[in-house]
CSV table of C-alpha atoms and ligand atoms in Angstrom, one decimal:
chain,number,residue,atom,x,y,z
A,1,UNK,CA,21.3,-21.5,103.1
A,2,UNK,CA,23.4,-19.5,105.8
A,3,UNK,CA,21.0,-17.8,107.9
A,4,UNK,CA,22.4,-14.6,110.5
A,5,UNK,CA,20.5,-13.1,113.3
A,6,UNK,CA,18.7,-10.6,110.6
A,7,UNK,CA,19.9,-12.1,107.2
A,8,UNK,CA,19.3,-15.2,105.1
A,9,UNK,CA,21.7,-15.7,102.4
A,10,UNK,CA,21.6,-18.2,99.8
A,11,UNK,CA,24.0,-19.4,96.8
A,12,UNK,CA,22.8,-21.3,93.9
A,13,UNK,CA,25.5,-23.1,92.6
A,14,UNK,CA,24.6,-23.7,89.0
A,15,UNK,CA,23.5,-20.3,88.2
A,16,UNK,CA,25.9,-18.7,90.3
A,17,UNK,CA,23.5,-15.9,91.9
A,18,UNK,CA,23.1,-15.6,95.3
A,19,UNK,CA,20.3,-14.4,97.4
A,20,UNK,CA,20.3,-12.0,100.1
A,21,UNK,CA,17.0,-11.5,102.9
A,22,UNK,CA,17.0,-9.0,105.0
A,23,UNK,CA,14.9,-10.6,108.0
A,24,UNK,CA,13.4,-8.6,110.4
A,25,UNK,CA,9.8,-8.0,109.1
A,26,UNK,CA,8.1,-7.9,112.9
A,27,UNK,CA,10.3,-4.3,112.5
A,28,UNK,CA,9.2,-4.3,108.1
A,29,UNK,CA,12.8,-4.8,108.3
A,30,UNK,CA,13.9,-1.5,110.0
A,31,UNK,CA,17.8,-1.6,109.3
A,32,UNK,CA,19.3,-1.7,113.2
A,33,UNK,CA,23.0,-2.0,113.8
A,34,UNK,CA,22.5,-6.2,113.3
A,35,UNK,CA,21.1,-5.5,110.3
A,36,UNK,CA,23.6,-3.3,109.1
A,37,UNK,CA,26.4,-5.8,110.2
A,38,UNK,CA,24.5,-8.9,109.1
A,39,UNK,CA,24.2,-7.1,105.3
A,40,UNK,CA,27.7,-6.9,105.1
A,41,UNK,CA,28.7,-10.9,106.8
A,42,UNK,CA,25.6,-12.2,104.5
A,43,UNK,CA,27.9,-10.3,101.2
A,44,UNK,CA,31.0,-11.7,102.7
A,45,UNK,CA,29.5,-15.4,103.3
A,46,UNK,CA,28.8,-15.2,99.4
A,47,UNK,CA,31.5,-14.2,98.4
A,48,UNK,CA,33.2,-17.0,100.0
A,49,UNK,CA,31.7,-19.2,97.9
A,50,UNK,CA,34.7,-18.6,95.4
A,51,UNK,CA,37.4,-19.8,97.3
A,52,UNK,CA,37.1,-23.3,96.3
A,53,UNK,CA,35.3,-22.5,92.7
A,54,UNK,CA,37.5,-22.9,89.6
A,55,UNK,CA,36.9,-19.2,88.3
A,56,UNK,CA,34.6,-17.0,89.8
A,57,UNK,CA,31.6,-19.0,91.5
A,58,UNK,CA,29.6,-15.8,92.7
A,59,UNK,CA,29.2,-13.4,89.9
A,60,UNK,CA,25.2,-11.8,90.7
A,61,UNK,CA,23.0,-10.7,93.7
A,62,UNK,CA,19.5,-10.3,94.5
A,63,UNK,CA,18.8,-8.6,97.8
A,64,UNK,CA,15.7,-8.4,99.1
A,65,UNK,CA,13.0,-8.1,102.2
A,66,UNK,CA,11.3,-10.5,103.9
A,67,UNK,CA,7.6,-11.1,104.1
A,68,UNK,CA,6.4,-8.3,101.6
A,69,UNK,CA,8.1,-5.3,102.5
A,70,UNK,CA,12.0,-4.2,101.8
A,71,UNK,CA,13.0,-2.0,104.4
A,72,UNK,CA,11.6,1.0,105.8
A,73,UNK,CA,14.3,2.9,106.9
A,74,UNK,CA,16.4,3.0,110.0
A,75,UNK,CA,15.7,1.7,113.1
A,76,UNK,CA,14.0,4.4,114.6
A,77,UNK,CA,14.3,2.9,118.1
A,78,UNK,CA,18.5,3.3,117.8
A,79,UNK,CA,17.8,6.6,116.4
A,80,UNK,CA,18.0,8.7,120.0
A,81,UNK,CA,21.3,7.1,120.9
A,82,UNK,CA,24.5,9.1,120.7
A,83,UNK,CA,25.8,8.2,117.4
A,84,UNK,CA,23.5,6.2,116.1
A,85,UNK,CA,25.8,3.7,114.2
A,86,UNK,CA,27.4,5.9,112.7
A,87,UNK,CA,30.9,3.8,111.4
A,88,UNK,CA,28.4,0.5,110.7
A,89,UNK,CA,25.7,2.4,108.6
A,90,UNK,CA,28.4,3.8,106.5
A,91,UNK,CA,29.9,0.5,105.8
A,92,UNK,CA,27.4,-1.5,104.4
A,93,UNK,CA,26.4,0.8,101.4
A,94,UNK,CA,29.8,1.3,100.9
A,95,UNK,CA,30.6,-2.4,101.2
A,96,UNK,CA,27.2,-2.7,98.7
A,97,UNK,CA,28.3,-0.5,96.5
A,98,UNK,CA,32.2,-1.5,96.3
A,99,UNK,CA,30.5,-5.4,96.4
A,100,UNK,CA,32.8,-7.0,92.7
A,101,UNK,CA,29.5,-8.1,91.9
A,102,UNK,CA,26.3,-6.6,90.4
A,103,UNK,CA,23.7,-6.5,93.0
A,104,UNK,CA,19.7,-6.3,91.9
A,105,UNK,CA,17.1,-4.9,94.9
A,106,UNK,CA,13.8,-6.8,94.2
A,107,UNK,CA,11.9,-4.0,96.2
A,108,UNK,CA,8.2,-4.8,97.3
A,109,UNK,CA,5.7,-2.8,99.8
A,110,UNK,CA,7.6,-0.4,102.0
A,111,UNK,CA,11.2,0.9,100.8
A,112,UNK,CA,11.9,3.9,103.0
A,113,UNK,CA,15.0,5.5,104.0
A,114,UNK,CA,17.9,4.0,104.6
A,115,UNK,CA,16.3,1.3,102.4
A,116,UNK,CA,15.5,3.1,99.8
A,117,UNK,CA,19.2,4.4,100.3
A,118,UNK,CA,20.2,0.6,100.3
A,119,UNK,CA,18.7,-0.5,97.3
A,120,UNK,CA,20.1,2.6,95.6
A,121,UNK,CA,23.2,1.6,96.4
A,122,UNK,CA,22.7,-1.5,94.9
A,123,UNK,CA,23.0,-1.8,90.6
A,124,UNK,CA,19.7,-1.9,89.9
A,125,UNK,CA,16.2,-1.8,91.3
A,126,UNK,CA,13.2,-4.0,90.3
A,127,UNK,CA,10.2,-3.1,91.6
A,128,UNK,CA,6.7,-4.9,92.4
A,129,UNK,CA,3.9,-2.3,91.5
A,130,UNK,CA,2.9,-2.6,95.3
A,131,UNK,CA,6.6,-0.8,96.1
A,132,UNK,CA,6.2,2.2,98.6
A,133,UNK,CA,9.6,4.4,97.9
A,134,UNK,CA,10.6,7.1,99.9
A,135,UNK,CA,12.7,9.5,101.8
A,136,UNK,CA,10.8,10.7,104.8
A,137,UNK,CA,13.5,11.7,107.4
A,138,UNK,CA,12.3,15.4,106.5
A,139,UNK,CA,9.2,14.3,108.8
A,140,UNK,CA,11.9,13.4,111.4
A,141,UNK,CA,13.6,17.0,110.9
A,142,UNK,CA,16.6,15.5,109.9
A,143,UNK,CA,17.3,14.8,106.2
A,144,UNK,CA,18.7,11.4,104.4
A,145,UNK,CA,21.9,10.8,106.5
A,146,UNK,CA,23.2,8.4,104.0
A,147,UNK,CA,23.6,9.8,100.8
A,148,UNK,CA,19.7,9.9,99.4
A,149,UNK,CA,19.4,13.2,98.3
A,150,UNK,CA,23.3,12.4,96.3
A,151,UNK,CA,22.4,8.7,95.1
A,152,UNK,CA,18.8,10.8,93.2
A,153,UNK,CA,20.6,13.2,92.2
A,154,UNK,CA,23.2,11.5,89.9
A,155,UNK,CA,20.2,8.4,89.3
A,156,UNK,CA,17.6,11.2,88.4
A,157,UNK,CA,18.9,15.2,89.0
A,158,UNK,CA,19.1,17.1,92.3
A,159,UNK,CA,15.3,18.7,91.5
A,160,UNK,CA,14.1,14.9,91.6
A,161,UNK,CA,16.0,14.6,94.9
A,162,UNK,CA,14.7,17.5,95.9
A,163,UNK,CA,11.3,16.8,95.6
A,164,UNK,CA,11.4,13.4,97.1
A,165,UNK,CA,13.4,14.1,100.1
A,166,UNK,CA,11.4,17.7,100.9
A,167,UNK,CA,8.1,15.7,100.0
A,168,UNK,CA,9.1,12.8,102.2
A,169,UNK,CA,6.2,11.7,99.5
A,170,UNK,CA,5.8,7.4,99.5
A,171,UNK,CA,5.6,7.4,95.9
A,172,UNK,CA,4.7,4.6,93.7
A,173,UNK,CA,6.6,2.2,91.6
A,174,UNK,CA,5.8,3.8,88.4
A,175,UNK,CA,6.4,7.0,89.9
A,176,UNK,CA,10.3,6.1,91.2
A,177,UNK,CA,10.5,4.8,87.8
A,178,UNK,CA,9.6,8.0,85.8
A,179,UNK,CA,12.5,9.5,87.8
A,180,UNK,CA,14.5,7.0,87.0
A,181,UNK,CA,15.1,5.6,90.8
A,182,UNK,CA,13.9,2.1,89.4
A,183,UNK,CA,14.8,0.2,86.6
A,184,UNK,CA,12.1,-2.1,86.4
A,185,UNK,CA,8.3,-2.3,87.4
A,186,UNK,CA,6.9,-5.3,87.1
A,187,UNK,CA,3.5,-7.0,88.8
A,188,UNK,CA,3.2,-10.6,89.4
A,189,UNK,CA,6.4,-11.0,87.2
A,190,UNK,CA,8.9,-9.7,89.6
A,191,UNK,CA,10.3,-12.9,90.8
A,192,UNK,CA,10.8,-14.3,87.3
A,193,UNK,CA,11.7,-11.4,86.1
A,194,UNK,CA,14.9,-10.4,88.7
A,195,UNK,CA,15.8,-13.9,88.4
A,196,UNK,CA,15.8,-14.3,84.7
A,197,UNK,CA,18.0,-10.5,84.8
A,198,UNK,CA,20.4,-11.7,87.9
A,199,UNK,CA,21.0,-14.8,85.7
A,200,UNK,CA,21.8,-13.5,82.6
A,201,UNK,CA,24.3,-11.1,84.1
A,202,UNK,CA,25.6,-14.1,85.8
A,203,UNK,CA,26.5,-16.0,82.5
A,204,UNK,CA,28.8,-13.3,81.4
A,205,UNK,CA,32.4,-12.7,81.8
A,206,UNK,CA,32.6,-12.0,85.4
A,207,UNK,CA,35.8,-9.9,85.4
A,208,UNK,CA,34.3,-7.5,82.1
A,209,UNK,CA,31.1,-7.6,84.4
A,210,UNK,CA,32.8,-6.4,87.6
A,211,UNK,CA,35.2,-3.7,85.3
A,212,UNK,CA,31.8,-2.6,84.0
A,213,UNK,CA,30.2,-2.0,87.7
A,214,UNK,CA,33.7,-0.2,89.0
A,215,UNK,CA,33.9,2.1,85.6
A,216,UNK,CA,29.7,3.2,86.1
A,217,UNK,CA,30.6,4.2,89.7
A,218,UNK,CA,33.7,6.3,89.3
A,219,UNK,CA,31.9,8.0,86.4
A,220,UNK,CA,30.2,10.2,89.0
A,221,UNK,CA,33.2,11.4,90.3
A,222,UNK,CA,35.6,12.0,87.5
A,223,UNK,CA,35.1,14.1,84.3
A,224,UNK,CA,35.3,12.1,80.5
A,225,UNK,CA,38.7,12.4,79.7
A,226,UNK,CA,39.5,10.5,83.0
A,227,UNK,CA,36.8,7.9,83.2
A,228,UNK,CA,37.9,6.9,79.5
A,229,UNK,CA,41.6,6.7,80.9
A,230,UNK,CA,40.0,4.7,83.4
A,231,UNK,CA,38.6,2.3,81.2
A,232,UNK,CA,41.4,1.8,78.7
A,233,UNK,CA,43.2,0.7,81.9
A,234,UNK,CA,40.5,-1.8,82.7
A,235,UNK,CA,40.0,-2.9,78.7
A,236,UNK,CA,43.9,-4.1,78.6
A,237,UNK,CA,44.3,-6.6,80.9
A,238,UNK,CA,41.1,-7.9,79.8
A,239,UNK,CA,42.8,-8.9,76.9
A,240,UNK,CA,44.3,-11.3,78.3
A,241,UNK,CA,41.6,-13.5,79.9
A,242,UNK,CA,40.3,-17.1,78.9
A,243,UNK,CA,37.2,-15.1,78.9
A,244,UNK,CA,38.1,-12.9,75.9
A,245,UNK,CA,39.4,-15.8,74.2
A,246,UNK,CA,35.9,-17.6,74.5
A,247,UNK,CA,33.8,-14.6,73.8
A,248,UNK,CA,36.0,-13.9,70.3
A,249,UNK,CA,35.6,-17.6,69.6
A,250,UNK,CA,31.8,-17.7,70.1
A,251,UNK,CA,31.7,-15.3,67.9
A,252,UNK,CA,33.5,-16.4,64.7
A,253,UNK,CA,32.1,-20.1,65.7
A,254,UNK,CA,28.5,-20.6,65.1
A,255,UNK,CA,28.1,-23.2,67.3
A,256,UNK,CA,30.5,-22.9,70.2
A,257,UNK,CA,28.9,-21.5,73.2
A,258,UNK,CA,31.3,-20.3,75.7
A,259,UNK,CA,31.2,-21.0,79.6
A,260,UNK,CA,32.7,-17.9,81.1
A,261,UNK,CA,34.7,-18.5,84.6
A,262,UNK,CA,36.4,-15.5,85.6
A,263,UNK,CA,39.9,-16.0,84.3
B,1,LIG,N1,12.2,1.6,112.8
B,1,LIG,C1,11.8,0.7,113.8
B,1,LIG,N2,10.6,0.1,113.7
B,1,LIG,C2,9.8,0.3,112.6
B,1,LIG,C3,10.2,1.2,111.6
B,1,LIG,C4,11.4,1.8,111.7
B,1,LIG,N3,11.9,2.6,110.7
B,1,LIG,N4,9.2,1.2,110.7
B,1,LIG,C5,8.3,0.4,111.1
B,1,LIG,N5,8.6,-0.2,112.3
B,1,LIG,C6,7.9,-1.1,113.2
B,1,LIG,C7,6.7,-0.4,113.8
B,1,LIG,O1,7.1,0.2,115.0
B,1,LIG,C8,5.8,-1.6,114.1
B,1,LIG,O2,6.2,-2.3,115.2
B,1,LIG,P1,5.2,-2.8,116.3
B,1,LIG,O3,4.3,-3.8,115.6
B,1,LIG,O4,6.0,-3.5,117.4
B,1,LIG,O5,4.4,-1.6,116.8
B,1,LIG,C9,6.0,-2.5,112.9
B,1,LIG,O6,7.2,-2.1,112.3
B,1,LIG,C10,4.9,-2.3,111.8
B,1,LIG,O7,4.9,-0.9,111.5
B,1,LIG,P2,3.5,0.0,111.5
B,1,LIG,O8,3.9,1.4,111.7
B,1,LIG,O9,2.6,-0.6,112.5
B,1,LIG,O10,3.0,-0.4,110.1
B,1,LIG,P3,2.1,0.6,109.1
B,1,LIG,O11,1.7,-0.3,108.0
B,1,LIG,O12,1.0,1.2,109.9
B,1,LIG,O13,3.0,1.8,108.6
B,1,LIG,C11,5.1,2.7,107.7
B,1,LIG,C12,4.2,1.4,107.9
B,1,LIG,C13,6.3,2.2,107.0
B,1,LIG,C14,4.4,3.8,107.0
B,1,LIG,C15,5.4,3.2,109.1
B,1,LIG,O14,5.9,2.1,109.9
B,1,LIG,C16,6.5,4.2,109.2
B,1,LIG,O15,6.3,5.4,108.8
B,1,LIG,N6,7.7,3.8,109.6
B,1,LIG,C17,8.9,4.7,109.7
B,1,LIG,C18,9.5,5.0,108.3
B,1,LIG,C19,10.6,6.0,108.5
B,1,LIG,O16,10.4,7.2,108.8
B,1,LIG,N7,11.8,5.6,108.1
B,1,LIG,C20,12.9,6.4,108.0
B,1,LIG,C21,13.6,6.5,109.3
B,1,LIG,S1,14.9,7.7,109.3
């Protein structure tokens, strides 16, 4: 365990996930500039745990809030200053989203914001049915300043956005899931459950995993014929990889089952 002023992180060697806290529930973990920083050296601190690995060591990542709640939103006690951090806050979903490995939000209670906007940078969302999801900067008379209203859009459609950021609605669980802003609802399963998913992703080729992640996120920006340009130039070197070799063995071998490291 590595803890930061606002961030516990955690790597589990043997199943090669890591673990991510966001720790600052006095504040139901309000993201301030620390926060925002710590995200980002808590990623980095976990992805150091490659450099001595044979392969790739970290290859999944569950973030999550401490003490029931995700996040609700940003600090509204930065808020009034002059440019409230600006360069940080766009950094760490950036650095989340651009992050070579897949990264699961286990979202319970509150989830407002720039958390909601968090975990939606993030691959995937599970949710506990006690989740509280939102955008409510309309309240504020500002809207999402970090890409909510975009991130819905492309999840769900811009009318979805629309409704949740001019709402500024909490809406439920199974409601963020009819619009497709959750993947997963789940009740007292939800810690089984992200682990059992986090783990499997992590017992797959990690380099066809992280190709996989980077090809999904520049589908939103590029029309067909490019993204399947795209692709073929991540399928061909893939070709090449121990990995491959193991996967195409596994599957003309009944009972050889492949360790996949990355290479
Ligand atoms: N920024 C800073 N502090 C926050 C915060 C935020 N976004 N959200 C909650 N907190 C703090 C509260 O000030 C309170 O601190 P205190 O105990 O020192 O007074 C503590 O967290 C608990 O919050 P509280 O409001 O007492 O809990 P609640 O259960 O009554 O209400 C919310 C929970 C989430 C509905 C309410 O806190 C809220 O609306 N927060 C702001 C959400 C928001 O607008 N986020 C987007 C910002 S752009």
């Amino acid at each position: 365990m590595e803890e930061f002023d606002t961030v516990d992180a955690e790597f589990d060697e043997e199943t090669h996930v890591g673990y991510l806290t966001l720790n600052r529930p006095d504040a139901l973990n309000a993201l301030s500039d620390q926060l925002r920083r710590d995200i980002v050296e808590g990623l980095r601190w976990l992805e150091s745990q490659n450099e001595d690995a044979e392969g790739i060591a970290l290859r999944a990542v569950v973030v999550e809030g401490a003490e029931g709640n995700f996040c609700a939103g940003a600090d509204i006690t930065e808020f009034s200053e002059a440019s409230p951090g600006e360069s940080s806050e766009r950094h760490h979903y950036q650095f989340v989203q651009e992050f070579p490995v897949p990264i699961i939000a286990k979202i319970r209670g509150y989830c407002l914001g720039g958390g909601l906007e968090t975990a939606m940078a993030c691959d995937f969302r599970f949710a506990h049915t006690d989740a509280r999801l939102g955008l409510p900067e309309v309240d504020l008379g500002l809207i999402p300043g970090a890409g909510g209203v975009q991130y819905i859009s492309r999840l769900a459609n811009p009318s979805a956005a629309k409704e949740v950021a001019m709402t500024g609605d909490h809406l439920s669980a199974e409601r963020a899931h009819e619009l497709d802003i959750v993947n997963r609802v789940y009740d007292e399963d939800l810690d089984e459950a992200t682990q059992g998913f986090a783990e499997t992703l992590a017992s797959k080729p990690p380099l066809a995993i992280q190709a996989i992640k980077d090809a999904a996120n520049v589908s939103t920006q590029i029309g067909l014929d490019e993204g399947r340009s795209y692709d073929r130039r991540r399928f061909e070197p893939l070709l090449d990889t121990e990995d491959h070799q193991k996967g195409a063995r596994a599957f003309a071998e009944d009972d050889y089952e492949p360790e996949f490291e990355g290479r």
